[in-house]
Tab-separated table of C-alpha atoms in Angstrom:
chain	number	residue	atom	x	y	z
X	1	UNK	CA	11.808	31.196	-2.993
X	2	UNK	CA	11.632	27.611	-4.224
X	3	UNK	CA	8.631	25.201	-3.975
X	4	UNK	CA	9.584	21.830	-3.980
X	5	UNK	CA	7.553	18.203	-3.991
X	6	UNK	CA	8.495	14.700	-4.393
X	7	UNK	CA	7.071	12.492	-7.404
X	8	UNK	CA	7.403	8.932	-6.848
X	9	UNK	CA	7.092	5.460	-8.705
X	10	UNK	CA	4.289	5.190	-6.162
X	11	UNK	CA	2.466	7.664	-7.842
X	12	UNK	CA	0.213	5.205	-9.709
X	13	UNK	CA	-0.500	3.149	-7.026
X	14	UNK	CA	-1.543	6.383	-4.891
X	15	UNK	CA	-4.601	7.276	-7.184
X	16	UNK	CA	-8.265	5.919	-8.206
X	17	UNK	CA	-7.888	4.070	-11.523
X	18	UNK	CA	-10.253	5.418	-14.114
X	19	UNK	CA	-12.799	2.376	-16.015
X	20	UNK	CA	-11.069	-0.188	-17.610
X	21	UNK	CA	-7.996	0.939	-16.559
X	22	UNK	CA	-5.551	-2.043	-15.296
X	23	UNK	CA	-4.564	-2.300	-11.511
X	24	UNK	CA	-1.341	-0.165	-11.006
X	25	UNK	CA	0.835	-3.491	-10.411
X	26	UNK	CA	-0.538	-5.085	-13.448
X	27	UNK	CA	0.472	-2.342	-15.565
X	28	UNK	CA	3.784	-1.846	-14.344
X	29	UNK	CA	4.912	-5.146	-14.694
X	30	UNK	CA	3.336	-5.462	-17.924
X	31	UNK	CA	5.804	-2.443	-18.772
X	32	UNK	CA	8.419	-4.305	-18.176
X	33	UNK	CA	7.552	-7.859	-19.976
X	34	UNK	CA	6.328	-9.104	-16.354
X	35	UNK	CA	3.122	-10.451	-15.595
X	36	UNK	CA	1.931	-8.667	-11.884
X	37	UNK	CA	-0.808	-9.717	-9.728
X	38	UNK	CA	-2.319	-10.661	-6.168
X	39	UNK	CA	-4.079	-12.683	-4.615
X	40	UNK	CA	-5.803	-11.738	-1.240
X	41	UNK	CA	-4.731	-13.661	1.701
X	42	UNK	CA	-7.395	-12.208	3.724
X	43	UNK	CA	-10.107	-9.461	4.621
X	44	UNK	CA	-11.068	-8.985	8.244
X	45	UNK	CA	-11.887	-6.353	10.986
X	46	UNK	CA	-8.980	-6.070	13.876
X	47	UNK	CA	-7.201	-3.580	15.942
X	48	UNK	CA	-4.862	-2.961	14.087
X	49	UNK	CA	-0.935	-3.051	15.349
X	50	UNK	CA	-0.042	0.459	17.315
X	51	UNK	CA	2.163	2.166	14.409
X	52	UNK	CA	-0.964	1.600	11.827
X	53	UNK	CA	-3.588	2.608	14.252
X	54	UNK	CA	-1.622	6.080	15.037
X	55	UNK	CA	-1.278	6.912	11.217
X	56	UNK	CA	-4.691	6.359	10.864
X	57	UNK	CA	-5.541	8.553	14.241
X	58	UNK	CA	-7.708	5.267	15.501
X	59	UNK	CA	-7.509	5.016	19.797
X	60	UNK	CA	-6.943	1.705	21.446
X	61	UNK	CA	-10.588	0.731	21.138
X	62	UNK	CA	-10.999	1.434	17.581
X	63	UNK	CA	-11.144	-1.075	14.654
X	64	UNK	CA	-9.832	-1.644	11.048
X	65	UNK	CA	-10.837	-3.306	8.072
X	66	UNK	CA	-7.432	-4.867	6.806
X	67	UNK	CA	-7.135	-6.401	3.325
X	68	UNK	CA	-3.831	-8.927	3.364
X	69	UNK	CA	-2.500	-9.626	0.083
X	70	UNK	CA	0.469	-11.395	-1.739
X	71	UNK	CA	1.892	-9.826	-4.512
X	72	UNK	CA	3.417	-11.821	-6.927
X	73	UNK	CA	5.985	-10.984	-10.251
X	74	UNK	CA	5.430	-13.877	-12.956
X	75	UNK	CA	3.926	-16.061	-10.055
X	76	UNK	CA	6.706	-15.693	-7.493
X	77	UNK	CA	5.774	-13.833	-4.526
X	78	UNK	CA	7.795	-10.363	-3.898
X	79	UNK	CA	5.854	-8.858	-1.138
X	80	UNK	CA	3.372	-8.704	1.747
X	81	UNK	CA	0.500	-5.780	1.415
X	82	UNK	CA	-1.534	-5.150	4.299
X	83	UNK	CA	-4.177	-2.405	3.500
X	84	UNK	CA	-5.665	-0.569	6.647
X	85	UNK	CA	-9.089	1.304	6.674
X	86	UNK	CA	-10.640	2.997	9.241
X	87	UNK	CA	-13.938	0.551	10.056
X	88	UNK	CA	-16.526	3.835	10.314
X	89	UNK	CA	-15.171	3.707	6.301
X	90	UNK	CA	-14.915	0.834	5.144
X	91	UNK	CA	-17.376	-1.394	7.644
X	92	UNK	CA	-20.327	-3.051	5.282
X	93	UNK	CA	-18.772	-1.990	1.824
X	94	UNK	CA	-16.677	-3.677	-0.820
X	95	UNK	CA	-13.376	-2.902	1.401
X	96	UNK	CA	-14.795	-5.647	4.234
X	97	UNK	CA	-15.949	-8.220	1.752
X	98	UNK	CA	-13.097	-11.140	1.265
X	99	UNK	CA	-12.855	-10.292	-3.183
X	100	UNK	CA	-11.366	-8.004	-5.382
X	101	UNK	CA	-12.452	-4.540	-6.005
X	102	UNK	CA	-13.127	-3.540	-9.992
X	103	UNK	CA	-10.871	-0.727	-10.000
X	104	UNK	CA	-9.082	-1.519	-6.485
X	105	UNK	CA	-9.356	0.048	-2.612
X	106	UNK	CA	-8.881	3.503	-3.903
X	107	UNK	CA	-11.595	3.661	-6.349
X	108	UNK	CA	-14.206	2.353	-3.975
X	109	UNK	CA	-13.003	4.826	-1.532
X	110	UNK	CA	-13.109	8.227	-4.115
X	111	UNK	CA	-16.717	6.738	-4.742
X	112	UNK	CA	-17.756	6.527	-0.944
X	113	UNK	CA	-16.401	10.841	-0.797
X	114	UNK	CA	-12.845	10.175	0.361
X	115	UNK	CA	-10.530	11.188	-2.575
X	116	UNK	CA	-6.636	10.572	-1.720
X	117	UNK	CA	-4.811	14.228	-1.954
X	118	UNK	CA	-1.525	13.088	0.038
X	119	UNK	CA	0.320	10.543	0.691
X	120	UNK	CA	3.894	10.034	3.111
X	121	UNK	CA	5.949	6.839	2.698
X	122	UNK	CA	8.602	5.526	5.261
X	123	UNK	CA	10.897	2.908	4.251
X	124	UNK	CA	12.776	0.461	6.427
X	125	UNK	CA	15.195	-2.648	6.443
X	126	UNK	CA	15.172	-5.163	8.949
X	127	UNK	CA	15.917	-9.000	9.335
X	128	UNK	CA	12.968	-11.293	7.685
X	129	UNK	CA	10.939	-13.151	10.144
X	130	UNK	CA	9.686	-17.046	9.860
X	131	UNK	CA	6.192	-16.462	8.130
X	132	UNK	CA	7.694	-13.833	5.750
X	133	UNK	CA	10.109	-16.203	5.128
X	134	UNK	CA	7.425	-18.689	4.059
X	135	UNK	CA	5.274	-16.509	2.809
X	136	UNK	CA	8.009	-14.628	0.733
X	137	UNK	CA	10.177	-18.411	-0.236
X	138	UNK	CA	12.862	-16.727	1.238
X	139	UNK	CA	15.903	-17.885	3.070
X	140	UNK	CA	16.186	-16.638	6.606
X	141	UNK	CA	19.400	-14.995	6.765
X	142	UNK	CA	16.961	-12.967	3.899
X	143	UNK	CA	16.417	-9.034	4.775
X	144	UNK	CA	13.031	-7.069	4.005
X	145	UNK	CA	12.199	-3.735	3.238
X	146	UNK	CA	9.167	-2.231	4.684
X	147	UNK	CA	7.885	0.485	3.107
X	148	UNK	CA	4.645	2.059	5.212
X	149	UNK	CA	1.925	4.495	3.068
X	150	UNK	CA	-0.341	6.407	4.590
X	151	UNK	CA	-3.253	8.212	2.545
X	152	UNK	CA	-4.769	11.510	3.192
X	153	UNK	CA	-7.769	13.313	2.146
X	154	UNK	CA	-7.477	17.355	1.296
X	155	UNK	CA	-8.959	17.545	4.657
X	156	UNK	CA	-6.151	15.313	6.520
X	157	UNK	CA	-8.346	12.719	6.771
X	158	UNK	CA	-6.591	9.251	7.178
X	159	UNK	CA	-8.320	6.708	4.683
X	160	UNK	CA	-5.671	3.929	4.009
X	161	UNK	CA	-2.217	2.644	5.817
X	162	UNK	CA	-0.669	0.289	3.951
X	163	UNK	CA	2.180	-1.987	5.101
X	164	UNK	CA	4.287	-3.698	2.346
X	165	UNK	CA	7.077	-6.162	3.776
X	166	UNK	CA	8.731	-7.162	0.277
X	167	UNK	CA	11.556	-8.999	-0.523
X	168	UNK	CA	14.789	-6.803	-0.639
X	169	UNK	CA	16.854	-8.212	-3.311
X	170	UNK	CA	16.598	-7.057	-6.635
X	171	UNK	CA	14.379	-4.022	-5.089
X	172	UNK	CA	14.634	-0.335	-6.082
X	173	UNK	CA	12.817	2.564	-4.635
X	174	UNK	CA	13.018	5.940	-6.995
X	175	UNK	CA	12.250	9.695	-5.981
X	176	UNK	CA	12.714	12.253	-7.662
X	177	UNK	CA	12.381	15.910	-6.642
X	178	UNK	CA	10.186	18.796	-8.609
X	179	UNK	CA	11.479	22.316	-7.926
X	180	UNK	CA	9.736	25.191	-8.748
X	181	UNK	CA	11.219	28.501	-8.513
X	182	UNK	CA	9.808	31.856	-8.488
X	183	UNK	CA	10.324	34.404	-10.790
């Protein structure tokens, strides 16, 4: 019988960076002669919209921190991150204060006790809307691709949905699969 998993260029971006060690868009650009950053657009507590608040198994009354970001490649913008945390997590830490994180979102969660183990992507394409347009100096006949992470602990614990609304063109999303067979 065959065991099989999926490794992803997401990988990086699905871990706590060790000390020192660049943030996982920084580095990958910087891979590829590209400078990579972000700047946050915003850090506030909300409910958050329906599809988020189910991944992260929040009820109608419950709250999120969400961290809004743009994401730029050599200063032009290439996508829209929203990162959603629980608010019993992430309510009076680093993850609800509007500035960066040394070592990012994940980091500060591993040291609060919630270490990421899993992670599920989905990956749409729709139409771009006005303020992605704007956001995203896009034109509007301009399609997006939504990719939407959510983060697991080994216990199934929720700790991060992520929504990244990025501009399609030029974009590539790699898998690969790892099989490992009996013998």
């Amino acid at each position: 019988m065959a065991d099989a998993g999926w490794a992803s260029v997401s990988t990086p971006y699905v871990r706590p960076r060790r000390p020192g060690e660049p943030d996982a868009w920084a580095e990958e650009a910087a891979a590829h002669g590209h400078v990579g950053t972000n700047q946050l657009r915003g850090v506030e507590e909300a409910y958050p919209p329906r599809e988020v608040a189910d991944l992260l198994g929040l009820g109608p009354e419950d709250t999120a921190v969400v961290r809004r970001r743009l994401v730029l490649l050599d200063g032009r913008p290439t996508e829209l991150a929203d990162s959603y945390y629980p608010a019993e997590i992430a309510r009076n830490t680093r993850l609800a204060e509007a500035r960066k994180i040394p070592g990012g979102a994940l980091t500060m969660l591993a040291s609060l006790g919630y270490q990421p183990r899993t992670a599920e992507e989905r990956v749409t394409a729709r139409p771009s809307n006005a303020p992605e347009q704007d956001a995203l100096d896009i034109r509007p006949e301009d399609w997006v691709m939504v990719l939407t992470r959510v983060l697991r602990t080994d216990t199934g614990t929720p700790i991060e949905a992520t929504v990244m609304t990025m501009v399609a063109d030029g974009r590539e999303l790699r898998y690969k699969m790892i099989i490992n067979e009996e013998t």
